[in-house]
PDB file of C-alpha atoms in Angstrom:
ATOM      1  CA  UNK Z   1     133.160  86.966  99.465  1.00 59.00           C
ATOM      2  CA  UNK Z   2     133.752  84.328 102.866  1.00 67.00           C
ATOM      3  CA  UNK Z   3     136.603  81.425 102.084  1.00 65.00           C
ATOM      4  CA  UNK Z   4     133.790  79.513 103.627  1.00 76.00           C
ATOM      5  CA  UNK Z   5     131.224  80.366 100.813  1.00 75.00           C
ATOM      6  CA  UNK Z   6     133.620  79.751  98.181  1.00 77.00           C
ATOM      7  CA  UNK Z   7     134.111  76.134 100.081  1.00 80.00           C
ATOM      8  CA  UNK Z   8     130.597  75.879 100.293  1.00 85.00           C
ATOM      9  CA  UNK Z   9     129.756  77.032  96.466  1.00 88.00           C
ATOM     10  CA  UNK Z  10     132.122  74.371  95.254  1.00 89.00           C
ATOM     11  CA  UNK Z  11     130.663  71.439  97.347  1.00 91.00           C
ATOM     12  CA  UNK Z  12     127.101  71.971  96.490  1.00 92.00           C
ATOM     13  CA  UNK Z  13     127.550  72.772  92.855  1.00 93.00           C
ATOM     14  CA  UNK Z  14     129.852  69.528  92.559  1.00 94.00           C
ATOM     15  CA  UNK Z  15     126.625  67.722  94.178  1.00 94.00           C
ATOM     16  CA  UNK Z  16     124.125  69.405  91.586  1.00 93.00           C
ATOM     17  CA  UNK Z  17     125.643  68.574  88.648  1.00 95.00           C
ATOM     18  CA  UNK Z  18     126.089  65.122  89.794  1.00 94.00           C
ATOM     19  CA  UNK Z  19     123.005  64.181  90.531  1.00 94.00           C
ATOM     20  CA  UNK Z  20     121.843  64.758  87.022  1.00 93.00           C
ATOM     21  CA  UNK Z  21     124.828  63.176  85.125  1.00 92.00           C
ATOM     22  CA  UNK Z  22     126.076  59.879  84.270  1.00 89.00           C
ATOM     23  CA  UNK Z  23     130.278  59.874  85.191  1.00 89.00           C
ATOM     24  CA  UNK Z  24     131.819  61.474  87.938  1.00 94.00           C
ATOM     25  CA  UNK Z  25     132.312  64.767  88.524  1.00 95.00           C
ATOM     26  CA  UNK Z  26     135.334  66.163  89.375  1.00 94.00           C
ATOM     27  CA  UNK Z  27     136.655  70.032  90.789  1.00 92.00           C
ATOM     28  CA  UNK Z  28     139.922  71.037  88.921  1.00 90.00           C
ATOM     29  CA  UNK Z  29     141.527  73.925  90.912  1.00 85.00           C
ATOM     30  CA  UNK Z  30     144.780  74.509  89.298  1.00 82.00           C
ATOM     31  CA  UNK Z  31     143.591  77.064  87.066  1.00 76.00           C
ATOM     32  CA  UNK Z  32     144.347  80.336  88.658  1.00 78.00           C
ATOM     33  CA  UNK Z  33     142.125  82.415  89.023  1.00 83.00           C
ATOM     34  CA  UNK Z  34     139.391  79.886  88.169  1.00 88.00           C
ATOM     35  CA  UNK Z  35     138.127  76.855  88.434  1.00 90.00           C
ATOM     36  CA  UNK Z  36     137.397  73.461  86.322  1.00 93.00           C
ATOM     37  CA  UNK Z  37     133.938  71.874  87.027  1.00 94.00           C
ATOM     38  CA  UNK Z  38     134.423  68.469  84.743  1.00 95.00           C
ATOM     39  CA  UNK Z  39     132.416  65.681  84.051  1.00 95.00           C
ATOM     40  CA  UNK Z  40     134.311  62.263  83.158  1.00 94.00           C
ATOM     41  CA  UNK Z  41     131.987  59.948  81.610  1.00 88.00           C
ATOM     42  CA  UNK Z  42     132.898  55.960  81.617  1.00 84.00           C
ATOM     43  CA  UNK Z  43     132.227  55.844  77.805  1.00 82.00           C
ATOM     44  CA  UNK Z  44     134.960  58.318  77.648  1.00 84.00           C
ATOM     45  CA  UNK Z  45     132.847  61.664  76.911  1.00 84.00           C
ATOM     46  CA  UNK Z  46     134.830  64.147  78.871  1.00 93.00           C
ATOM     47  CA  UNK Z  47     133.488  67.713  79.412  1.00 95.00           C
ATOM     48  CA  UNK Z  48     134.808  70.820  81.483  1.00 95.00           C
ATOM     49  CA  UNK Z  49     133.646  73.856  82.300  1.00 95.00           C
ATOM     50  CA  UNK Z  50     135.743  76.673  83.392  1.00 94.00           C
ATOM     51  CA  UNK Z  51     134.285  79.406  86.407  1.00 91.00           C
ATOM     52  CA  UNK Z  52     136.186  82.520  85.796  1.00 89.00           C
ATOM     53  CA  UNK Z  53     136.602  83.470  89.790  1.00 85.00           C
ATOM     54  CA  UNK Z  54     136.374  87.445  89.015  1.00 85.00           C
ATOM     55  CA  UNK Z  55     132.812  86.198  86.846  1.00 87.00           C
ATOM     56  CA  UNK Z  56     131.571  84.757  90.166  1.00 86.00           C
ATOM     57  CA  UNK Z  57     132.391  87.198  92.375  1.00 85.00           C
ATOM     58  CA  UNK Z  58     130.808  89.667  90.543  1.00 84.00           C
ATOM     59  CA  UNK Z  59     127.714  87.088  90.572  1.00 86.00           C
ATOM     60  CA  UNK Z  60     128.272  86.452  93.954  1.00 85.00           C
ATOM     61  CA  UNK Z  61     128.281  90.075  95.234  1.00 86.00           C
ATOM     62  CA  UNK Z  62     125.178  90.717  93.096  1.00 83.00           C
ATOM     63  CA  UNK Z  63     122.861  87.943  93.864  1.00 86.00           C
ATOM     64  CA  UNK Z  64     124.152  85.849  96.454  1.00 86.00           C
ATOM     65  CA  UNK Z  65     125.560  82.667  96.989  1.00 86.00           C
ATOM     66  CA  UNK Z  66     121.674  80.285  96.373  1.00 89.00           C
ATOM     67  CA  UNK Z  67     121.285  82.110  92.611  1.00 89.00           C
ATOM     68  CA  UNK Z  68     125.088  81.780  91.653  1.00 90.00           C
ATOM     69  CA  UNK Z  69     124.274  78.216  92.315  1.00 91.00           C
ATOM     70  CA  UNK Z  70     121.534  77.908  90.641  1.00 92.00           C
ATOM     71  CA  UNK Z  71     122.984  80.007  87.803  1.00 93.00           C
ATOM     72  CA  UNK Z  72     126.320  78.309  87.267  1.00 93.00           C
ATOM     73  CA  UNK Z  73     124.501  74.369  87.531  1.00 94.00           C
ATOM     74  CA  UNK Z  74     121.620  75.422  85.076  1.00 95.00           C
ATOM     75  CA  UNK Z  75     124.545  76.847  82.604  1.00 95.00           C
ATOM     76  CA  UNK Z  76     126.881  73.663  82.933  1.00 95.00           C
ATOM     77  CA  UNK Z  77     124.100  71.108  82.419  1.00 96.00           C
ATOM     78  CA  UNK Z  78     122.739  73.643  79.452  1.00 96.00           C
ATOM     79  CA  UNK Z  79     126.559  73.363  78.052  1.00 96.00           C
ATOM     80  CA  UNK Z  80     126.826  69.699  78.725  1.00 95.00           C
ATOM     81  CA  UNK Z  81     123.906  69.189  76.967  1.00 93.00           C
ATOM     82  CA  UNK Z  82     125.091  70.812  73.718  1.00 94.00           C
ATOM     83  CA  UNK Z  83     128.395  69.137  73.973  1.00 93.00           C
ATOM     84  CA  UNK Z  84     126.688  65.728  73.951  1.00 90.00           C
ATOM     85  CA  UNK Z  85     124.292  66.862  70.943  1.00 89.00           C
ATOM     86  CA  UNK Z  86     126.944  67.745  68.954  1.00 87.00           C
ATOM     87  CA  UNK Z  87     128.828  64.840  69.613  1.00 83.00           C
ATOM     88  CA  UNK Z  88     126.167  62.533  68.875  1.00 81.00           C
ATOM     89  CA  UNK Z  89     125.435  64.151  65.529  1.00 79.00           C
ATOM     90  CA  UNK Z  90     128.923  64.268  64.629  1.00 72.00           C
ATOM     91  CA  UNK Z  91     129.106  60.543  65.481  1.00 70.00           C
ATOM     92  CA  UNK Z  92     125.484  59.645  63.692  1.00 71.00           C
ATOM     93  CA  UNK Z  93     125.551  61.651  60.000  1.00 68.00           C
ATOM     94  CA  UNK Z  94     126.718  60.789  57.316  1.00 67.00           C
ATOM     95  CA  UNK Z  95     128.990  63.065  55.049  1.00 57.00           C
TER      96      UNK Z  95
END
């Protein structure tokens, strides 16, 4: 795995993700040895998404750099997704 593909990895997956959400998305890198992709809402739903950096290196050596992409924005947007469901049911029922 190139430094430069890891660079490159983070960049465009930041870009993917927000084009299809509403709130900004930020790269948390503090987490030795993986990464935070996290999406801050403004009407304070906050979601994160941790990338285990062995997980993607396997990925990476496996399929390449365009289907880790594409695997790792299609799985936090499927994950976001169910975060906000559940939210919004928990929020809407009754008990």
């Amino acid at each position: 795995m190139k430094y430069e593909d890891v660079r490159n990895f983070k960049n465009i997956l930041k870009e993917k993700i927000e084009i299809r959400v509403y709130g900004k998305v930020l790269i948390e890198e503090n987490l030795e040895p993986s990464i935070a992709i996290c999406i801050y809402s403004p009407n304070n739903i906050n979601f994160c998404y941790v990338i285990n950096w062995f997980d993607f290196d396997y990925r990476y050596d496996c399929f390449g750099l365009d289907r880790c992409l594409d695997y790792y924005s299609k799985k936090i947007l499927n994950e976001y997704e169910k975060f906000i469901l559940k939210r919004f049911i928990k929020e809407t029922t009754c008990d």
